[in-house]
PDB file of C-alpha atoms in Angstrom:
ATOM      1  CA  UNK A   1     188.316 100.696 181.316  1.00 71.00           C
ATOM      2  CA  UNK A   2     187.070 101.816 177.780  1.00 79.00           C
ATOM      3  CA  UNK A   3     188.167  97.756 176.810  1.00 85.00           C
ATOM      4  CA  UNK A   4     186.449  96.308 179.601  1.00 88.00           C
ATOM      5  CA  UNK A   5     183.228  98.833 178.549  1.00 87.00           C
ATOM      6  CA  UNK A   6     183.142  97.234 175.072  1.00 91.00           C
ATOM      7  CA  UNK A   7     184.150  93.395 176.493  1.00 93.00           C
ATOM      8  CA  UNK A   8     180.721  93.661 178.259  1.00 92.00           C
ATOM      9  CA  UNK A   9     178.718  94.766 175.877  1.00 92.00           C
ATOM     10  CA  UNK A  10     180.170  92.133 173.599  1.00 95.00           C
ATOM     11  CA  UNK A  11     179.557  89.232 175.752  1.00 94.00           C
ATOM     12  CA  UNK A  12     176.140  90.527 175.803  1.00 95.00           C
ATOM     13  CA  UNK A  13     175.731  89.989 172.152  1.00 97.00           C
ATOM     14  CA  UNK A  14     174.163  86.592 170.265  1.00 97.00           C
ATOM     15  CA  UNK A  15     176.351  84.685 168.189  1.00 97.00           C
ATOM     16  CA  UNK A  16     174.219  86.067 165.104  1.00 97.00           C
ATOM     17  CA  UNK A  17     174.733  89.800 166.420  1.00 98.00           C
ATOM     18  CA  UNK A  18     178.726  89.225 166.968  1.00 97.00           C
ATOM     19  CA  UNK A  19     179.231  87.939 163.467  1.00 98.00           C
ATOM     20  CA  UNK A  20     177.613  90.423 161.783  1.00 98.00           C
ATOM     21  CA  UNK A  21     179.375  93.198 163.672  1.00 98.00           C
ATOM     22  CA  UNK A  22     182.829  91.532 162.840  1.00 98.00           C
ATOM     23  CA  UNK A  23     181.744  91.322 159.451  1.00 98.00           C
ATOM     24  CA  UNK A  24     180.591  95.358 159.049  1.00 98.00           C
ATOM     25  CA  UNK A  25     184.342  96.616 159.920  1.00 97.00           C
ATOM     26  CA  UNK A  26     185.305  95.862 156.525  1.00 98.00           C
ATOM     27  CA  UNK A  27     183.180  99.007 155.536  1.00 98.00           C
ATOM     28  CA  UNK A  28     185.347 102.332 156.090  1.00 95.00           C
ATOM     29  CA  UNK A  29     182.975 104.629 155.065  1.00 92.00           C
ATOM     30  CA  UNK A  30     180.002 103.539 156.531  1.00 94.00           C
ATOM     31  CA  UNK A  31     177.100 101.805 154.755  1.00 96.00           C
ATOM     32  CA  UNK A  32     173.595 101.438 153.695  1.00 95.00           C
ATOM     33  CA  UNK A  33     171.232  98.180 154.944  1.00 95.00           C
ATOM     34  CA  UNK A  34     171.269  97.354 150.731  1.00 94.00           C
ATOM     35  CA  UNK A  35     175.334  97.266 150.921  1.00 96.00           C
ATOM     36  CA  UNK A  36     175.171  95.212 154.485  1.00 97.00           C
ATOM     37  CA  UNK A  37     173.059  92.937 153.352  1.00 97.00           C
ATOM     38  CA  UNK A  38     175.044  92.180 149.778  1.00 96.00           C
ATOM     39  CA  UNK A  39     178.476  91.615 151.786  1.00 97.00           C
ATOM     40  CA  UNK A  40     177.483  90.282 155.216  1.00 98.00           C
ATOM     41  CA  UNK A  41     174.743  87.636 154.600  1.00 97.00           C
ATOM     42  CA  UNK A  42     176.338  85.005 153.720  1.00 96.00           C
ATOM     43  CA  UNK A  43     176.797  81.084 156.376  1.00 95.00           C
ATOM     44  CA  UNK A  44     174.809  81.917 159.273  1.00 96.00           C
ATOM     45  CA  UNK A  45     173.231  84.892 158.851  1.00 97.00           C
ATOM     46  CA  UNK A  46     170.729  85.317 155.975  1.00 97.00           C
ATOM     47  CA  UNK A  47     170.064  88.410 154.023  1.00 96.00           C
ATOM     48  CA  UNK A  48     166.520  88.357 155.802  1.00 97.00           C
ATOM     49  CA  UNK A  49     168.370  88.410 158.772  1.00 97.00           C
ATOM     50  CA  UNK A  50     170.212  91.833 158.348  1.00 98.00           C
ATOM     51  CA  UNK A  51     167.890  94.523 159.158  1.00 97.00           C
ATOM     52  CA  UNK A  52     166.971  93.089 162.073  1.00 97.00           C
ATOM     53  CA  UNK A  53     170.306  92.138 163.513  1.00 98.00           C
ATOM     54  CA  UNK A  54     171.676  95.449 162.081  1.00 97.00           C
ATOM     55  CA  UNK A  55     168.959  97.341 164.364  1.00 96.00           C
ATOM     56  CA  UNK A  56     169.611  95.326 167.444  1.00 97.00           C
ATOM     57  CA  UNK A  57     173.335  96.522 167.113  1.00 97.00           C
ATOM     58  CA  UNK A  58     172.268 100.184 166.628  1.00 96.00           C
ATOM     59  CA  UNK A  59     169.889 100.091 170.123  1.00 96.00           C
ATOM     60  CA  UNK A  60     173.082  98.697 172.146  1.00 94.00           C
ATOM     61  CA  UNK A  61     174.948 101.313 170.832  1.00 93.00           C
ATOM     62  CA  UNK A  62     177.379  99.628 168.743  1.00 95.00           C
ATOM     63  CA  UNK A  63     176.498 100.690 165.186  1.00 97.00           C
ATOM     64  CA  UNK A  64     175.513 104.628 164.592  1.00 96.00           C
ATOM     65  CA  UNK A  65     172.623 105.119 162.351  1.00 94.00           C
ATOM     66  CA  UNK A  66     172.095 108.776 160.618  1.00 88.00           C
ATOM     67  CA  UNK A  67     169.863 109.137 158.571  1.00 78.00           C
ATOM     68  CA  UNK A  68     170.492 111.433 154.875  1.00 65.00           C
ATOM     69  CA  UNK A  69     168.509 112.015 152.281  1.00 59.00           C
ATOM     70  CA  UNK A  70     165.136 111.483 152.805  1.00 57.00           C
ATOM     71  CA  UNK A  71     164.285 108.153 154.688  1.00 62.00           C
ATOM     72  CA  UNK A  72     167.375 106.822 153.406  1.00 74.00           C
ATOM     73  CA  UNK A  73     169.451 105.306 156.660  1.00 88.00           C
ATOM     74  CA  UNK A  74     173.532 104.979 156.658  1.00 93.00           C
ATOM     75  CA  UNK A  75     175.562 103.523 159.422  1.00 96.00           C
ATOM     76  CA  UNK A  76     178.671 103.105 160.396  1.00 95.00           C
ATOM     77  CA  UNK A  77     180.824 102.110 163.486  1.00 96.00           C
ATOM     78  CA  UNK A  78     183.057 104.330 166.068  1.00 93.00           C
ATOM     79  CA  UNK A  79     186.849 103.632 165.296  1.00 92.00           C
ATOM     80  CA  UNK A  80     187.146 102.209 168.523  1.00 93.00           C
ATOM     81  CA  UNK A  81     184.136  99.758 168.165  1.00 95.00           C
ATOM     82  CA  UNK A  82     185.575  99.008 164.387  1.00 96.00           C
ATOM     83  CA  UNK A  83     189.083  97.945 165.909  1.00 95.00           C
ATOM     84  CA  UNK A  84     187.786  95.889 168.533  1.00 96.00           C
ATOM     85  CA  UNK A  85     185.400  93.756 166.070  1.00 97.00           C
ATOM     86  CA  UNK A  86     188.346  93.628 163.681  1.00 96.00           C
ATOM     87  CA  UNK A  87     190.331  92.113 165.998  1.00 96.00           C
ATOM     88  CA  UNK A  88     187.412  89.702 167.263  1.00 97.00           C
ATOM     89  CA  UNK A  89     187.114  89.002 163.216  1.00 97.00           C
ATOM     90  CA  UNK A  90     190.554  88.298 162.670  1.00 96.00           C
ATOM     91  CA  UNK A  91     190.174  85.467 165.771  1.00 96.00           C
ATOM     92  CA  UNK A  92     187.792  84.060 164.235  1.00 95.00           C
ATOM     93  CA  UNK A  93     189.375  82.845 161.585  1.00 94.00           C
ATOM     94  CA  UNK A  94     186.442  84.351 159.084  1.00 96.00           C
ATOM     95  CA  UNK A  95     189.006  86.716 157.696  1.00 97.00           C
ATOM     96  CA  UNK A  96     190.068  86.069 154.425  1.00 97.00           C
ATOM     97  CA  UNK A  97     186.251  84.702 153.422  1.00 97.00           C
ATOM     98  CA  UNK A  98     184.847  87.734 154.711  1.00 98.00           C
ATOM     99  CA  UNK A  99     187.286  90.191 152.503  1.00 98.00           C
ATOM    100  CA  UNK A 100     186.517  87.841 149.872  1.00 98.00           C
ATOM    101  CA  UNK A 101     183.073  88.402 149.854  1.00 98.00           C
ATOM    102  CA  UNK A 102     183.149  92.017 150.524  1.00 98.00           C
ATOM    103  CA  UNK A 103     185.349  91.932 147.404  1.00 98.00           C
ATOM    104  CA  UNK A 104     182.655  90.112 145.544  1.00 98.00           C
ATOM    105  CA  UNK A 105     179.919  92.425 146.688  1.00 98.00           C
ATOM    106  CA  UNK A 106     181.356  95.634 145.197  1.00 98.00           C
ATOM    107  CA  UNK A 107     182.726  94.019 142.216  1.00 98.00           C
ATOM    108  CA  UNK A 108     179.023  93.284 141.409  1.00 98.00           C
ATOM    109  CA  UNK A 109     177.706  96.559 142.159  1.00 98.00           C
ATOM    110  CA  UNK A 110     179.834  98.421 140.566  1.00 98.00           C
ATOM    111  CA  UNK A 111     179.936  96.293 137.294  1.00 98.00           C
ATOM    112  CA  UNK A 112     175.778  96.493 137.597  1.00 97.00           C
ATOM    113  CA  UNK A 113     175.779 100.239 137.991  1.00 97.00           C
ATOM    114  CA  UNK A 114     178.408 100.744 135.502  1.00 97.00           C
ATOM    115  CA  UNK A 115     175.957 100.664 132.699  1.00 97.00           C
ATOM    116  CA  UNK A 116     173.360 103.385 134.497  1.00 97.00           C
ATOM    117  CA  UNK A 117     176.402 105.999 134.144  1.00 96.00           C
ATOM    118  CA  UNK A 118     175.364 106.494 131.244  1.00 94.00           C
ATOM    119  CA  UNK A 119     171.600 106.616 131.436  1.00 93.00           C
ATOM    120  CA  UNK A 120     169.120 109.081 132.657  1.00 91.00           C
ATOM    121  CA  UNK A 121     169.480 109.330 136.612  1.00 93.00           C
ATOM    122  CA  UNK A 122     173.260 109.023 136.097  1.00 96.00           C
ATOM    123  CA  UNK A 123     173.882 111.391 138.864  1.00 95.00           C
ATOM    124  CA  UNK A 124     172.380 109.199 140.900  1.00 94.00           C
ATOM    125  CA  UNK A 125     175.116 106.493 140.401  1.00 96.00           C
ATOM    126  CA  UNK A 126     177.694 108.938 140.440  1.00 97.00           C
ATOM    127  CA  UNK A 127     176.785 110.376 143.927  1.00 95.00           C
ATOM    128  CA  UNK A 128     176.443 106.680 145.247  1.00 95.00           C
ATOM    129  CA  UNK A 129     179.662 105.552 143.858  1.00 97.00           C
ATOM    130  CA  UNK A 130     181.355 108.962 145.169  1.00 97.00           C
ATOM    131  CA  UNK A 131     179.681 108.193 149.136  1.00 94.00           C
ATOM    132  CA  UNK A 132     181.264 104.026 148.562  1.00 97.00           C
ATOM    133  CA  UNK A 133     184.670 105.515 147.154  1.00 98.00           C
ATOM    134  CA  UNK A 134     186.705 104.400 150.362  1.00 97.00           C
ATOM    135  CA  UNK A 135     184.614 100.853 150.580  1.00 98.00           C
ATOM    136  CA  UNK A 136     185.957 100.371 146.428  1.00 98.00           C
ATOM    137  CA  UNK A 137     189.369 101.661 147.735  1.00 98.00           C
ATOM    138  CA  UNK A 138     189.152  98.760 150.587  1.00 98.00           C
ATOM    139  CA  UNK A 139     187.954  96.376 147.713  1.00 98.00           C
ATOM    140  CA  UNK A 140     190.712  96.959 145.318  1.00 98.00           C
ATOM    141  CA  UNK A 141     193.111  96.884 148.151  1.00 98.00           C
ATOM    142  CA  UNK A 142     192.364  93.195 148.724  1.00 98.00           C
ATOM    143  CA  UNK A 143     192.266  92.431 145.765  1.00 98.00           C
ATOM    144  CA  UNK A 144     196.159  93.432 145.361  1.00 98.00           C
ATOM    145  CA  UNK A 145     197.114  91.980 148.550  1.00 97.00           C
ATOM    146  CA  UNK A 146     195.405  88.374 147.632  1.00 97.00           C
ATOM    147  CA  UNK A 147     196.266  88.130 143.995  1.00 96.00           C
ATOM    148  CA  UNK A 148     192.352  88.641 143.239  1.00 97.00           C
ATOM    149  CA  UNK A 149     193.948  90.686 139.816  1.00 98.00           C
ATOM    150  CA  UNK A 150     190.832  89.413 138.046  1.00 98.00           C
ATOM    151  CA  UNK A 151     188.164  91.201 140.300  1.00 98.00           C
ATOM    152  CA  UNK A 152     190.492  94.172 140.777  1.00 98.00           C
ATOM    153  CA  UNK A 153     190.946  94.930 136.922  1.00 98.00           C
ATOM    154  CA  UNK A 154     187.008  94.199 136.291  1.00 98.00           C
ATOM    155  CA  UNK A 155     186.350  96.507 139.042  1.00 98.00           C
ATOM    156  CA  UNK A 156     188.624  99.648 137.631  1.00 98.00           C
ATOM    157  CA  UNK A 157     186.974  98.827 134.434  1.00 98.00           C
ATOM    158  CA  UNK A 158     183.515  99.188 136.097  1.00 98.00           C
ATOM    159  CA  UNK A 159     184.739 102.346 137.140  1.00 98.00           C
ATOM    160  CA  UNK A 160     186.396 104.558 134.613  1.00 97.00           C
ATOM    161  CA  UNK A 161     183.271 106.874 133.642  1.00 96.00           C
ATOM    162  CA  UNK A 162     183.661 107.493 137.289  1.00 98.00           C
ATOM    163  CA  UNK A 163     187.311 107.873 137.814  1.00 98.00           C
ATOM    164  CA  UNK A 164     187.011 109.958 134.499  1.00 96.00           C
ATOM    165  CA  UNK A 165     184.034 112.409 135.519  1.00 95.00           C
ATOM    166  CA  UNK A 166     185.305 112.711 138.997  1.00 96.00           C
ATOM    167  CA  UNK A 167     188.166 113.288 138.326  1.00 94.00           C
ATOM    168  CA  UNK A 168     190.108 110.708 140.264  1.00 97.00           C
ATOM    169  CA  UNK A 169     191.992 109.980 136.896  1.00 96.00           C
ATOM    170  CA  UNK A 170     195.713 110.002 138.268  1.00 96.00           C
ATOM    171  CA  UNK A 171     194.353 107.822 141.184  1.00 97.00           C
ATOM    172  CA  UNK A 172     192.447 104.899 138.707  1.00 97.00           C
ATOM    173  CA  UNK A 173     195.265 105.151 136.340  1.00 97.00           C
ATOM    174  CA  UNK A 174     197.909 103.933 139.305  1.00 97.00           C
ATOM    175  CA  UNK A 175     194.779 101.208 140.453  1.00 98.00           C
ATOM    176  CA  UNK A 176     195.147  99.881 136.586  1.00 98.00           C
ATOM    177  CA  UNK A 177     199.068 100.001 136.871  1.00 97.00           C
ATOM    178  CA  UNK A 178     199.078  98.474 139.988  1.00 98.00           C
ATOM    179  CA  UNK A 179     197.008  94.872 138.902  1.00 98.00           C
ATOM    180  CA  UNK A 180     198.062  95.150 135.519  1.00 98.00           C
ATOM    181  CA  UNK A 181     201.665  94.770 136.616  1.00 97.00           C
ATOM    182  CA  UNK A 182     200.790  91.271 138.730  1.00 96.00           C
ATOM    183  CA  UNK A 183     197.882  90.179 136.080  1.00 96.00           C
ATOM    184  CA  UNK A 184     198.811  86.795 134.246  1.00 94.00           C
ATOM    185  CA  UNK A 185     197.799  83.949 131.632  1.00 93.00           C
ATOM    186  CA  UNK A 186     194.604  83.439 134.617  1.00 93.00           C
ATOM    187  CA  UNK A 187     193.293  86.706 133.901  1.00 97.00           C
ATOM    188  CA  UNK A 188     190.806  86.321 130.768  1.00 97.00           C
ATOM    189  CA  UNK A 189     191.880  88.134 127.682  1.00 97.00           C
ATOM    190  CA  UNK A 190     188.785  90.439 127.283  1.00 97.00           C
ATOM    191  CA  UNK A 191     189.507  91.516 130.932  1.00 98.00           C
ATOM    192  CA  UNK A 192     192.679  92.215 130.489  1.00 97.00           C
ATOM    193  CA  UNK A 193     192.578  94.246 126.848  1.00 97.00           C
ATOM    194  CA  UNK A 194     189.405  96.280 128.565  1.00 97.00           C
ATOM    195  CA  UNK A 195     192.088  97.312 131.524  1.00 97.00           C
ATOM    196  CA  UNK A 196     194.667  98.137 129.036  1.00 97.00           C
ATOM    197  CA  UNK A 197     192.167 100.293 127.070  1.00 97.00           C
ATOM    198  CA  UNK A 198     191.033 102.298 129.673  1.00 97.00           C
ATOM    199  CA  UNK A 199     194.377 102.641 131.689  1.00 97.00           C
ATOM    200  CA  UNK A 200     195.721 103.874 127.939  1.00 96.00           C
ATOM    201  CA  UNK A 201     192.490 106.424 128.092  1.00 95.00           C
ATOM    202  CA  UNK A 202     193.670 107.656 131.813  1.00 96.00           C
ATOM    203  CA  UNK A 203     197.432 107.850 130.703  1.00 94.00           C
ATOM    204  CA  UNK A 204     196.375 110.115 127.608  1.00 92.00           C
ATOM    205  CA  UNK A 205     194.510 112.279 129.805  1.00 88.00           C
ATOM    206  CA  UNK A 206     197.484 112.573 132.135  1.00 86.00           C
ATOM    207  CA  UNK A 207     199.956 113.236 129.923  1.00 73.00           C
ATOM    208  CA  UNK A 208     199.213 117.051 129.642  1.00 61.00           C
ATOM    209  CA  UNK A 209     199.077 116.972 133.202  1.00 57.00           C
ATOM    210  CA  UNK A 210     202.713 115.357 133.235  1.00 50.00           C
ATOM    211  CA  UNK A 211     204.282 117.772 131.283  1.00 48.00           C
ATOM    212  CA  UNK A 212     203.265 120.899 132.835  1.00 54.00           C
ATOM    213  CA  UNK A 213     204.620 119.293 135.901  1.00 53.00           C
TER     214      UNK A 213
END
């Protein structure tokens, strides 16, 4: 009953609203319209696009909007929604292009905000980084599974202030270990000597940790 619920309001849907709701299951701790619109408009649907599709979705009930600080909006889908859109995604044979660009999308946040860690509304980034933790997690995943070792160690580098601060060190020390072991002649040199730096940085500050275990 719940299926055939969720099969009608799908059919309902334009082709523009569809893709866009396959694409936004890749998020799997909700979003922002800024995040949407970096890692969903891309073929038919342009980043002008978003917003409006993205609200059409949220009156029919298929994306929930809260809204957090301030004006600021987030959104995010109902498990059973998300499954049902992966599954139409996975059809569709948009899967590996829209991981792909997901991947891309956070690889270029992070390495953009990487730099404003260290700056005056730091806490800023680090709140924002600590609300997309499970999206990066998603990001790096992919980037094991497809061999993307490139984006996955530029990514961990990106984030070690974080990993550091927030103390998520064991968990970004087994990211580095994870694509360093599969990274090859393909990854470039100053890529893969930053990884080994800060995965040697981590590995120091575990070590105490180690021992008293």
């Amino acid at each position: 009953t719940l299926r055939a619920a969720i099969d009608w309001s799908y059919d309902l849907l334009s082709p523009s609203e569809r893709l866009l709701l396959q694409r936004l299951t890749l998020f799997t701790a909700g979003f922002a319209l800024s995040t949407a619109e970096s890692a969903c408009a891309w073929g038919e649907i342009q980043r002008e696009d978003v917003l409006e599709l993205l609200s059409s979705l949220v009156s029919k009930s298929l994306v929930v909007a809260e809204t957090l600080q301030g004006s600021e909006a987030r959104y995010r889908l109902l498990e059973t929604i998300r499954q049902y859109a992966q599954e139409k995604l996975s059809a569709s044979g948009e899967w590996v292009s829209a991981h792909d660009h997901y991947l891309a999308c956070f690889l270029r946040l992070v390495e953009e905000i990487a730099p404003k860690l260290r700056e005056q509304y730091q806490q800023l980034w680090f709140d924002w980084l600590e609300t997309e933790n499970d999206n990066i997690r998603a990001a790096l995943a992919w980037a094991l599974e497809q061999q993307r070792i490139e984006a996955g160690l530029r990514i961990g580098t990106a984030l070690f202030s974080f990993w550091l601060t927030r103390a998520y060190i064991r968990e970004g020390y087994t990211w580095f270990e994870r694509l360093l072991n599969q990274a090859d002649d393909k990854v470039p040199l100053a890529v893969h000597v930053n990884a080994l730096t800060w995965s040697s940085v981590l590995a120091s500050d575990l070590m105490p940790k180690f021992c008293n275990e």
